Amino acid sequence: MEKEMVIVLDFGGQYNQLIARRVRECNVYCEVHPYNISLEKIRQMQPKGIIFTGGPNSVYGEGAAVCGKEIFELGIPILGICYGSQLMAYLLGGKVATAPVSEYGRTEVEVNTNSALFKGVSEMTVCWMSHTDYIEKAPEEFQVTAHTPVCPVAGMECPEKGLYAVQFHPEVMHTVEGMTMLRNFVMDICGCNGDWKMDSFVETTIRAIQEKVGTGKVLCALSGGVDSSVAAVLLAKAVGKQLTCVFVDHGLLRKNEGDEVEAVFGPEGPYELNFIRVNAQERFYGKLAGVTEPEQKRKIIGEEFIRVFEEEAKKIGAVDFLVQGTIYPDVIESGLGKSATIKSHHNVGGLPDYVDFKEIIEPLRMLFKDEVRKAGLELGIPEHLVFRQPFPGPGLGIRIIGEVTEEKVHMVQEADYIYREEIAKAGIDKKLGQYFAALTNMRSVGVMGDERTYDYAIALRAVCTSDFMTADCAEIPWEVLSKVANRIVNEVKGVNRVLYDCTSKPPGTIEFE
Ligand code: XMP
């Protein structure tokens, strides 16, 4: 299949996958590659366009990420963003210097709307800047197409060579007309048709998996969450019965979840999978006893998970591949990219060093959550599963602050169940990105009947988000909250107080640990 593609060359910026995602939003396939990929490889891929990302370095800095300038001779349109724009200027004979005033945040930029890149953009437009260096002088053949009072070259271009550059970040939401600029680049300048859709991703991925796996055996770590379910069905479509899905019930699932997962993926469900459910509750509780440090809890759960899988794999014999539903925010927030580690999150950072499989397959590694959902729908997974709210791999283990015990698991399960039930009854579930109950480590005094209580506080969390990398605290109607609080205190033994978390992300994270 002839595939229209734009590639993003990664110079170490924060928003690399976001750029790729924005290109995919134009219905053009996009992949991120390291900045030092060979020209030969680029030629083989035949991209219709190339985007240079931002990066933390100065072009003059020691160890700066610099590519050869032959790339500009390929005849492929290139858009340089932030560091990428400075690199373009630097390599082509312009002048890059430390700006007298660094620009950070929302900045009004004056653009030349005759530029193909700025077609349809307002002359004064708000853009997101984040730079210390700037282009002082554009290279000879370039025209300046944008500036701010303190940044003389906020945009430049050499249309004859298909070279465009912007100092700001068109990919982030704060650049109000950024999507128009990216669309101009991808559609008009690169000449893409925009006929790529998620079904192409599904098709291509299935084929790539088939090639990689051959006749090998595959084990899928199924948690019942959206990501691993989509990964499992993708794998099932690719390799059928070569796949065994192992569902570890670690005793840290939501109420009834183990049975629900089994109903969908087990022998009674619609999919032709080998399905094994391992009831390992006691084992996990044992390992977690006395552990309070969040990272340690994550590591223990992650490690125990893998050990269980390894044991199952040995029983099956000669398992070559392990599948995981890792998605892009997991990768970036686990600090596996170049950004800072926030939590050793998400199935990735939590993995032990020794994993007894030939290879790990992560087919969703480049997708954002909403893209995973689109892929899920393409795969024919029922909507109620696809739109299920995300649930972290370490489960309730990271929604119980402090030590995890069976009793606490029970409390948080019951509270969460009530919360979900009331949210659904109020018909607001679709409006929320994620909502759940967590058990705090705080005990306080209350009164029930005529008795003094000294019990735990449940924290309710609800956020609105599309990419889960940032999130706003949701405004749940007061009647709903007070009903939930009432029910929890009355129905869940050991809880006498309910709090609502009003923090957005950042500075908070969605989960508590
Ligand atoms: P945070 O708490 O980092 O969470 O704001 C962002 C999203 O990721 C989910 N999450 C996880 N998912 N394994 C997962 O599969 C994990 O270890 C993990 N930790 C957090 C979280 O529920 C939210 O949707």
Coordinates of C-alpha atoms and ligand atoms in Angstrom, one line a residue:
M1 CA 0.0 0.0 0.0
E2 CA 1.4 3.4 -1.0
K3 CA 1.4 5.4 2.2
E4 CA 1.6 9.2 2.4
M5 CA 3.9 10.0 5.3
V6 CA 5.4 12.9 7.1
I7 CA 8.3 12.2 9.5
V8 CA 9.2 14.1 12.6
L9 CA 12.9 14.2 13.4
D10 CA 13.4 14.2 17.2
F11 CA 16.0 16.7 18.4
G12 CA 15.0 16.1 22.1
G13 CA 12.0 18.4 22.4
Q14 CA 9.1 17.9 24.8
Y15 CA 6.4 17.9 22.2
N16 CA 7.7 15.5 19.6
Q17 CA 4.9 13.0 19.6
L18 CA 2.4 15.8 19.9
I19 CA 3.7 17.1 16.6
A20 CA 3.2 13.7 15.1
R21 CA -0.2 13.5 16.5
R22 CA -1.2 16.9 15.0
V23 CA 0.0 15.7 11.6
R24 CA -2.1 12.5 12.0
E25 CA -5.1 14.8 12.9
C26 CA -4.6 16.1 9.3
N27 CA -5.2 12.4 8.3
V28 CA -1.6 12.0 7.2
Y29 CA 0.5 9.2 8.7
C30 CA 3.3 10.4 10.8
E31 CA 6.2 8.8 12.7
V32 CA 8.9 10.2 14.9
H33 CA 12.5 9.2 14.2
P34 CA 15.8 10.1 15.8
Y35 CA 17.5 13.2 14.4
N36 CA 20.5 11.3 13.2
I37 CA 18.6 8.8 11.1
S38 CA 20.5 8.2 7.8
L39 CA 19.6 10.0 4.6
E40 CA 19.4 6.6 3.0
K41 CA 16.6 5.6 5.4
I42 CA 14.8 8.8 4.8
R43 CA 14.9 8.2 1.1
Q44 CA 13.6 4.7 1.5
M45 CA 10.6 6.0 3.5
Q46 CA 9.8 8.6 0.9
P47 CA 8.2 11.1 3.2
K48 CA 6.2 13.9 1.7
G49 CA 7.6 16.2 4.5
I50 CA 9.9 16.4 7.4
I51 CA 9.5 18.3 10.6
F52 CA 12.4 19.2 12.9
T53 CA 11.4 19.3 16.5
G54 CA 12.5 21.6 19.3
G55 CA 15.2 20.5 21.6
P56 CA 16.9 21.5 24.9
N57 CA 20.3 22.4 23.3
S58 CA 21.8 25.4 21.8
V59 CA 23.2 24.8 18.2
Y60 CA 26.5 25.9 19.6
G61 CA 26.3 23.7 22.7
E62 CA 28.6 20.8 23.4
G63 CA 26.9 17.6 22.2
A64 CA 24.2 19.5 20.4
A65 CA 21.9 17.4 18.2
V66 CA 22.9 18.4 14.7
C67 CA 22.1 16.6 11.5
G68 CA 24.0 17.0 8.2
K69 CA 22.9 19.8 5.9
E70 CA 22.6 17.3 3.0
I71 CA 19.0 16.8 4.3
F72 CA 18.1 20.2 2.8
E73 CA 19.0 18.9 -0.6
L74 CA 16.6 16.0 -0.6
G75 CA 13.9 18.0 -2.2
I76 CA 11.5 17.2 0.6
P77 CA 9.8 20.1 2.3
I78 CA 11.1 20.7 5.8
L79 CA 9.5 22.6 8.7
G80 CA 11.8 23.5 11.6
I81 CA 10.2 24.2 14.9
C82 CA 12.0 26.1 17.7
Y83 CA 15.4 24.5 18.0
G84 CA 14.7 22.9 14.6
S85 CA 14.3 26.4 13.2
Q86 CA 17.6 27.6 14.7
L87 CA 19.4 24.5 13.4
M88 CA 18.0 25.2 9.9
A89 CA 19.3 28.8 10.1
Y90 CA 22.6 27.7 11.5
L91 CA 23.3 25.0 9.0
L92 CA 22.3 27.2 6.1
G93 CA 24.5 30.2 7.0
G94 CA 22.2 32.3 9.1
K95 CA 23.1 33.6 12.6
V96 CA 21.8 32.1 15.8
A97 CA 22.6 33.9 19.1
T98 CA 21.5 34.0 22.7
A99 CA 18.4 36.3 22.7
P100 CA 18.8 39.4 24.8
V101 CA 15.3 38.6 26.3
S102 CA 14.2 34.9 26.5
E103 CA 10.6 34.5 25.5
Y104 CA 8.4 32.0 27.3
G105 CA 4.7 31.5 27.1
R106 CA 1.9 33.1 25.1
T107 CA 3.4 35.7 22.8
E108 CA 1.8 37.9 20.1
V109 CA 3.6 37.2 16.8
E110 CA 3.2 39.3 13.6
V111 CA 3.1 37.0 10.6
N112 CA 3.2 37.6 6.9
T113 CA -0.1 36.1 5.7
N114 CA 1.2 35.8 2.1
S115 CA 3.4 33.0 3.3
A116 CA 2.0 29.6 2.4
L117 CA 2.6 28.5 6.0
F118 CA 0.5 31.3 7.4
K119 CA -2.4 31.2 4.9
G120 CA -5.6 31.9 6.7
V121 CA -3.8 32.9 9.9
S122 CA -4.4 36.3 11.5
E123 CA -1.7 38.9 11.1
M124 CA -1.3 39.2 14.8
T125 CA -1.6 35.7 16.3
V126 CA -0.9 34.3 19.7
C127 CA 1.8 31.7 19.7
W128 CA 3.6 29.7 22.4
M129 CA 7.2 30.6 22.7
S130 CA 9.9 28.9 24.7
H131 CA 13.4 29.8 23.8
T132 CA 16.7 31.3 25.0
D133 CA 18.5 31.4 21.7
Y134 CA 17.0 32.9 18.6
I135 CA 17.7 33.4 14.9
E136 CA 19.4 36.8 14.7
K137 CA 19.8 36.7 11.0
A138 CA 18.1 34.3 8.5
P139 CA 20.2 32.6 5.9
E140 CA 20.8 34.4 2.5
E141 CA 18.0 32.9 0.5
F142 CA 15.4 33.1 3.2
Q143 CA 12.7 35.7 3.8
V144 CA 11.6 36.6 7.3
T145 CA 7.9 35.7 7.7
A146 CA 7.2 36.4 11.3
H147 CA 8.6 38.4 14.2
T148 CA 7.9 39.8 17.6
P149 CA 9.2 42.9 19.2
V150 CA 12.1 40.9 20.7
C151 CA 12.5 38.1 18.2
P152 CA 13.5 39.4 14.7
V153 CA 13.0 36.0 13.0
A154 CA 10.1 34.2 14.6
G155 CA 9.4 32.7 11.1
M156 CA 11.4 32.3 7.9
E157 CA 11.2 30.5 4.7
C158 CA 12.8 29.6 1.4
P159 CA 9.7 28.4 -0.6
E160 CA 11.9 27.5 -3.7
K161 CA 13.5 24.8 -1.6
G162 CA 10.5 24.0 0.5
L163 CA 12.1 25.1 3.7
Y164 CA 10.1 26.7 6.5
A165 CA 10.8 27.5 10.1
V166 CA 9.1 28.9 13.1
Q167 CA 10.6 29.9 16.5
F168 CA 7.3 29.1 18.3
H169 CA 5.5 25.8 18.8
P170 CA 2.5 25.4 16.4
E171 CA 1.7 22.0 17.9
V172 CA 0.6 23.1 21.3
M173 CA -2.9 24.3 22.0
H174 CA -1.7 27.7 23.2
T175 CA -0.6 28.6 19.7
V176 CA -4.1 29.5 18.8
E177 CA -3.8 29.1 15.0
G178 CA -1.0 26.4 15.2
M179 CA -3.2 23.7 13.7
T180 CA -3.9 25.9 10.6
M181 CA -0.1 26.4 10.2
L182 CA 0.6 22.7 10.5
R183 CA -2.2 21.9 8.1
N184 CA -0.9 24.4 5.6
F185 CA 2.5 22.8 5.8
V186 CA 1.3 19.2 5.5
M187 CA -1.5 19.7 2.9
D188 CA -0.4 22.7 0.8
I189 CA 3.4 22.7 1.1
C190 CA 4.0 19.0 1.3
G191 CA 1.1 18.3 -1.0
C192 CA -0.5 15.5 1.1
N193 CA -4.0 14.3 0.3
G194 CA -4.9 13.5 3.9
D195 CA -6.5 10.1 3.2
W196 CA -4.9 8.2 6.1
K197 CA -7.2 7.0 8.8
M198 CA -7.0 4.9 11.9
D199 CA -8.0 1.8 9.8
S200 CA -4.7 2.2 7.9
F201 CA -2.9 2.2 11.2
V202 CA -4.7 -0.9 12.2
E203 CA -4.0 -2.6 8.9
T204 CA -0.4 -1.6 8.8
T205 CA 0.2 -2.6 12.4
I206 CA -1.5 -6.0 11.9
R207 CA 0.8 -6.7 9.0
A208 CA 3.9 -5.5 10.9
I209 CA 3.0 -7.8 13.8
Q210 CA 2.5 -10.7 11.5
E211 CA 5.9 -10.1 9.9
K212 CA 7.6 -9.8 13.3
V213 CA 6.0 -12.7 15.0
G214 CA 6.1 -15.2 12.2
T215 CA 5.1 -18.5 13.7
G216 CA 6.2 -17.5 17.2
K217 CA 4.1 -17.6 20.3
V218 CA 2.8 -14.4 21.9
L219 CA 1.8 -13.7 25.4
C220 CA -0.4 -10.6 26.1
A221 CA -0.5 -8.9 29.4
L222 CA -4.2 -8.2 29.5
S223 CA -5.4 -5.9 32.3
G224 CA -8.9 -5.3 31.0
G225 CA -8.1 -1.6 30.6
V226 CA -8.7 0.2 27.3
D227 CA -5.0 0.0 26.2
S228 CA -4.3 -3.6 26.8
S229 CA -7.7 -4.6 25.5
V230 CA -7.1 -2.8 22.2
A231 CA -3.6 -4.3 22.1
A232 CA -5.0 -7.8 22.7
V233 CA -7.6 -7.6 20.0
L234 CA -5.0 -6.1 17.6
L235 CA -2.8 -9.1 18.3
A236 CA -5.6 -11.6 18.1
K237 CA -6.5 -10.3 14.7
A238 CA -2.9 -10.6 13.6
V239 CA -1.9 -13.9 15.0
G240 CA -5.1 -15.6 16.3
K241 CA -4.4 -18.6 18.4
Q242 CA -0.7 -18.0 18.6
L243 CA -1.7 -15.5 21.1
T244 CA -2.4 -16.3 24.8
C245 CA -3.8 -13.5 26.9
V246 CA -2.9 -13.8 30.5
F247 CA -5.1 -11.8 32.8
V248 CA -3.6 -11.4 36.2
D249 CA -6.1 -10.6 38.9
H250 CA -3.8 -8.9 41.4
G251 CA -6.6 -8.1 43.8
L252 CA -6.2 -4.4 43.0
L253 CA -9.0 -4.2 40.4
R254 CA -12.2 -2.3 40.6
K255 CA -15.2 -4.1 42.0
N256 CA -16.4 -7.0 39.8
E257 CA -13.8 -6.1 37.2
G258 CA -12.1 -9.5 37.2
D259 CA -15.3 -11.2 36.3
E260 CA -16.2 -8.5 33.7
V261 CA -12.9 -9.0 32.0
E262 CA -13.3 -12.7 31.9
A263 CA -16.8 -12.3 30.5
V264 CA -15.4 -10.3 27.5
F265 CA -12.1 -12.0 26.8
G266 CA -12.7 -15.5 28.2
P267 CA -14.2 -18.5 26.4
E268 CA -17.7 -17.1 26.6
G269 CA -16.7 -13.8 25.0
P270 CA -16.7 -12.8 21.3
Y271 CA -13.0 -13.2 20.7
E272 CA -11.0 -16.2 19.7
L273 CA -8.2 -15.9 22.2
N274 CA -6.5 -18.3 24.5
F275 CA -7.4 -16.8 27.8
I276 CA -5.9 -17.5 31.2
R277 CA -7.0 -15.9 34.4
V278 CA -4.5 -16.0 37.2
N279 CA -5.9 -15.3 40.6
A280 CA -2.8 -13.9 42.4
Q281 CA -4.4 -11.7 45.0
E282 CA -2.7 -13.2 48.0
R283 CA 0.7 -13.1 46.3
F284 CA 0.4 -9.3 45.6
Y285 CA -1.0 -8.4 49.0
G286 CA 1.9 -10.4 50.6
K287 CA 4.5 -8.5 48.6
L288 CA 2.9 -5.2 49.3
A289 CA 2.6 -5.7 53.0
G290 CA 4.2 -2.9 55.0
V291 CA 5.3 -0.9 51.8
T292 CA 4.2 2.7 51.7
E293 CA 6.5 4.4 49.2
P294 CA 4.6 4.9 45.9
E295 CA 7.5 4.2 43.6
Q296 CA 8.3 1.0 45.5
K297 CA 4.7 -0.1 45.3
R298 CA 4.7 0.5 41.6
K299 CA 7.9 -1.4 41.1
I300 CA 6.7 -4.3 43.3
I301 CA 3.4 -4.6 41.4
G302 CA 5.2 -4.3 38.0
E303 CA 7.8 -6.9 38.9
E304 CA 5.3 -9.3 40.4
F305 CA 3.2 -8.9 37.2
I306 CA 6.1 -10.0 35.1
R307 CA 7.0 -12.9 37.3
V308 CA 3.5 -14.2 37.0
F309 CA 3.7 -13.8 33.3
E310 CA 7.0 -15.6 33.1
E311 CA 5.5 -18.5 35.1
E312 CA 2.5 -18.7 32.7
A313 CA 4.9 -18.4 29.8
K314 CA 6.9 -21.3 31.0
K315 CA 3.7 -23.4 31.3
I316 CA 2.8 -22.5 27.7
G317 CA 6.4 -23.1 26.6
A318 CA 8.6 -21.2 24.1
V319 CA 7.0 -17.9 24.3
D320 CA 8.8 -15.4 22.1
F321 CA 7.0 -12.2 22.5
L322 CA 5.3 -10.2 25.2
V323 CA 2.6 -7.7 24.2
Q324 CA 1.9 -4.6 26.3
G325 CA -0.6 -1.9 25.8
T326 CA 1.9 0.9 26.5
I327 CA 0.7 4.2 24.9
Y328 CA 2.6 7.4 24.3
P329 CA 1.9 9.3 27.5
D330 CA 3.2 6.3 29.4
V331 CA 6.4 6.4 27.6
I332 CA 7.0 10.1 27.9
E333 CA 5.9 10.3 31.5
S334 CA 8.0 7.4 32.5
G335 CA 11.0 9.4 31.5
L336 CA 12.1 6.9 28.8
G337 CA 12.2 9.7 26.4
K338 CA 14.4 12.7 27.2
S339 CA 11.9 14.4 29.4
A340 CA 12.0 14.3 33.2
T341 CA 10.7 11.3 35.1
I342 CA 7.3 12.0 36.7
K343 CA 6.4 8.6 37.9
S344 CA 8.0 5.3 36.9
H345 CA 4.6 4.7 35.5
H346 CA 2.6 2.7 33.4
N347 CA 3.8 -0.7 32.7
V348 CA 7.0 0.6 31.3
G349 CA 9.3 2.1 33.9
G350 CA 7.8 -0.5 36.4
L351 CA 9.3 -3.4 34.5
P352 CA 12.1 -5.3 36.1
D353 CA 15.5 -5.5 34.4
Y354 CA 15.2 -9.1 33.6
V355 CA 12.4 -10.1 31.4
D356 CA 12.3 -13.6 30.1
F357 CA 11.0 -13.0 26.6
K358 CA 12.7 -12.5 23.4
E359 CA 11.0 -9.2 22.7
I360 CA 8.3 -6.9 23.9
I361 CA 5.7 -5.7 21.4
E362 CA 4.0 -2.4 22.1
P363 CA 1.8 -1.7 19.1
L364 CA 0.2 1.4 20.6
R365 CA 3.4 3.0 21.8
M366 CA 3.1 6.0 19.5
L367 CA -0.6 6.7 20.1
F368 CA -2.5 9.0 22.5
K369 CA -5.4 7.7 24.4
D370 CA -8.1 9.1 22.1
E371 CA -6.2 7.6 19.1
V372 CA -6.2 4.2 20.9
R373 CA -9.9 4.5 21.2
K374 CA -10.3 5.2 17.5
A375 CA -8.2 2.2 16.8
G376 CA -10.4 0.2 19.2
L377 CA -13.5 1.2 17.3
E378 CA -11.8 0.3 14.0
L379 CA -11.1 -3.1 15.4
G380 CA -14.8 -3.6 16.2
I381 CA -14.4 -3.5 20.0
P382 CA -17.7 -2.6 21.6
E383 CA -18.1 1.1 22.5
H384 CA -18.7 0.4 26.2
L385 CA -15.2 -1.2 26.3
V386 CA -13.5 1.4 24.1
F387 CA -14.9 4.3 26.1
R388 CA -14.2 2.7 29.4
Q389 CA -12.2 5.1 31.5
P390 CA -8.5 4.3 31.8
F391 CA -7.4 2.3 34.7
P392 CA -3.7 2.2 35.7
G393 CA -1.7 -1.0 35.5
P394 CA -0.8 -1.0 39.3
G395 CA -4.6 -0.6 39.9
L396 CA -5.9 0.3 43.3
G397 CA -2.4 -0.1 44.6
I398 CA -1.7 3.5 43.6
R399 CA -5.2 4.7 44.7
I400 CA -4.6 3.6 48.3
I401 CA -2.2 6.1 49.8
G402 CA 0.3 4.3 52.0
E403 CA 0.2 0.6 52.8
V404 CA -2.1 -1.6 50.8
T405 CA -4.2 -4.2 52.7
E406 CA -7.1 -6.4 51.6
E407 CA -9.4 -4.4 53.9
K408 CA -8.4 -1.1 52.3
V409 CA -8.8 -2.5 48.8
H410 CA -12.3 -3.5 49.8
M411 CA -13.1 0.1 51.1
V412 CA -11.8 1.8 47.9
Q413 CA -13.6 -0.7 45.7
E414 CA -16.9 -0.1 47.4
A415 CA -16.5 3.7 47.4
D416 CA -15.4 3.7 43.8
Y417 CA -18.4 1.6 42.8
I418 CA -20.8 3.9 44.4
Y419 CA -19.1 6.9 42.8
R420 CA -19.3 5.4 39.4
E421 CA -22.9 4.3 39.8
E422 CA -24.0 7.8 40.8
I423 CA -22.0 9.5 38.0
A424 CA -23.6 7.2 35.5
K425 CA -27.1 7.8 37.0
A426 CA -26.5 11.5 36.7
G427 CA -25.6 11.0 33.0
I428 CA -22.3 12.8 33.2
D429 CA -19.9 9.9 32.7
K430 CA -19.3 10.8 29.0
K431 CA -18.3 14.3 29.9
L432 CA -15.5 13.1 32.2
G433 CA -12.1 11.9 31.2
Q434 CA -11.5 9.9 34.3
Y435 CA -13.1 9.7 37.7
F436 CA -12.5 7.4 40.7
A437 CA -12.3 7.2 44.4
A438 CA -9.0 6.9 46.2
L439 CA -8.4 6.0 49.8
T440 CA -6.3 8.6 51.7
N441 CA -4.1 7.6 54.5
M442 CA -5.8 10.1 56.7
R443 CA -8.0 9.1 59.6
S444 CA -10.2 11.6 61.4
V445 CA -12.9 11.8 64.0
G446 CA -16.5 11.5 63.1
V447 CA -19.8 10.6 64.7
M448 CA -22.2 7.9 63.6
G449 CA -25.3 7.3 65.4
D450 CA -24.2 8.3 68.9
E451 CA -20.8 6.7 68.5
R452 CA -17.5 8.3 67.9
T453 CA -15.7 7.1 64.8
Y454 CA -12.0 7.3 63.9
D455 CA -12.0 6.2 60.2
Y456 CA -10.5 6.9 56.8
A457 CA -11.2 9.6 54.3
I458 CA -12.1 8.8 50.7
A459 CA -10.9 11.3 48.1
L460 CA -13.0 11.6 45.0
R461 CA -11.3 12.7 41.8
A462 CA -12.8 13.6 38.4
V463 CA -10.9 15.2 35.6
C464 CA -11.6 16.4 32.1
T465 CA -8.8 15.7 29.6
S466 CA -8.3 14.5 26.1
D467 CA -4.7 13.4 26.2
F468 CA -4.2 12.6 29.9
M469 CA -1.0 14.5 30.0
T470 CA -2.8 17.6 31.2
A471 CA -6.2 17.6 32.9
D472 CA -8.6 20.0 34.5
C473 CA -10.5 19.2 37.6
A474 CA -14.1 18.5 36.6
E475 CA -17.0 20.4 38.1
I476 CA -19.3 17.7 39.3
P477 CA -22.8 19.0 40.3
W478 CA -23.0 19.4 44.0
E479 CA -26.1 17.2 44.3
V480 CA -24.2 14.3 42.8
L481 CA -21.2 14.9 45.1
S482 CA -23.3 15.1 48.2
K483 CA -25.3 12.0 47.3
V484 CA -22.0 10.1 46.7
A485 CA -20.5 11.3 49.9
N486 CA -23.6 10.3 51.9
R487 CA -23.8 6.9 50.3
I488 CA -20.1 6.2 50.9
V489 CA -20.1 7.2 54.5
N490 CA -23.2 5.2 55.1
E491 CA -22.4 2.1 53.0
V492 CA -18.6 1.7 53.3
K493 CA -17.4 0.4 56.6
G494 CA -14.2 2.1 57.8
V495 CA -14.9 5.4 56.0
N496 CA -16.3 8.5 57.7
R497 CA -15.3 11.4 55.5
V498 CA -15.3 12.2 51.8
L499 CA -13.2 14.8 50.1
Y500 CA -13.2 16.2 46.6
D501 CA -9.8 16.8 44.8
C502 CA -9.9 20.2 43.0
T503 CA -6.3 20.0 41.6
S504 CA -5.6 20.1 37.9
K505 CA -2.7 18.4 36.2
P506 CA -0.2 19.9 36.3
P507 CA 0.6 20.6 39.1
G508 CA -1.3 17.4 40.4
T509 CA -1.3 14.2 38.5
I510 CA -4.4 12.3 37.8
E511 CA -3.7 9.4 40.0
F512 CA -2.6 10.0 43.6
E513 CA 0.6 8.1 43.5
Ligands
XMP1 P1 -1.1 10.4 36.0 O1 -1.5 10.0 37.3 O2 0.3 10.3 35.7 O3 -1.9 9.5 35.0 O4 -1.6 11.8 35.7 C1 -2.1 9.7 33.6 C2 -3.0 8.6 33.1 O5 -2.2 7.4 33.1 C3 -2.9 6.4 34.0 N1 -1.9 5.7 34.7 C4 -1.4 4.5 34.4 N2 -1.7 3.7 33.4 N3 -0.1 2.1 34.2 C5 -1.1 2.5 33.3 O6 -1.4 1.7 32.5 C6 0.3 3.0 35.2 O7 1.2 2.6 35.9 C7 -0.4 4.2 35.3 N4 -0.3 5.2 36.2 C8 -1.2 6.2 35.8 C9 -3.8 7.2 34.8 O8 -4.9 6.4 35.3 C10 -4.2 8.3 33.9 O9 -5.2 7.9 33.0

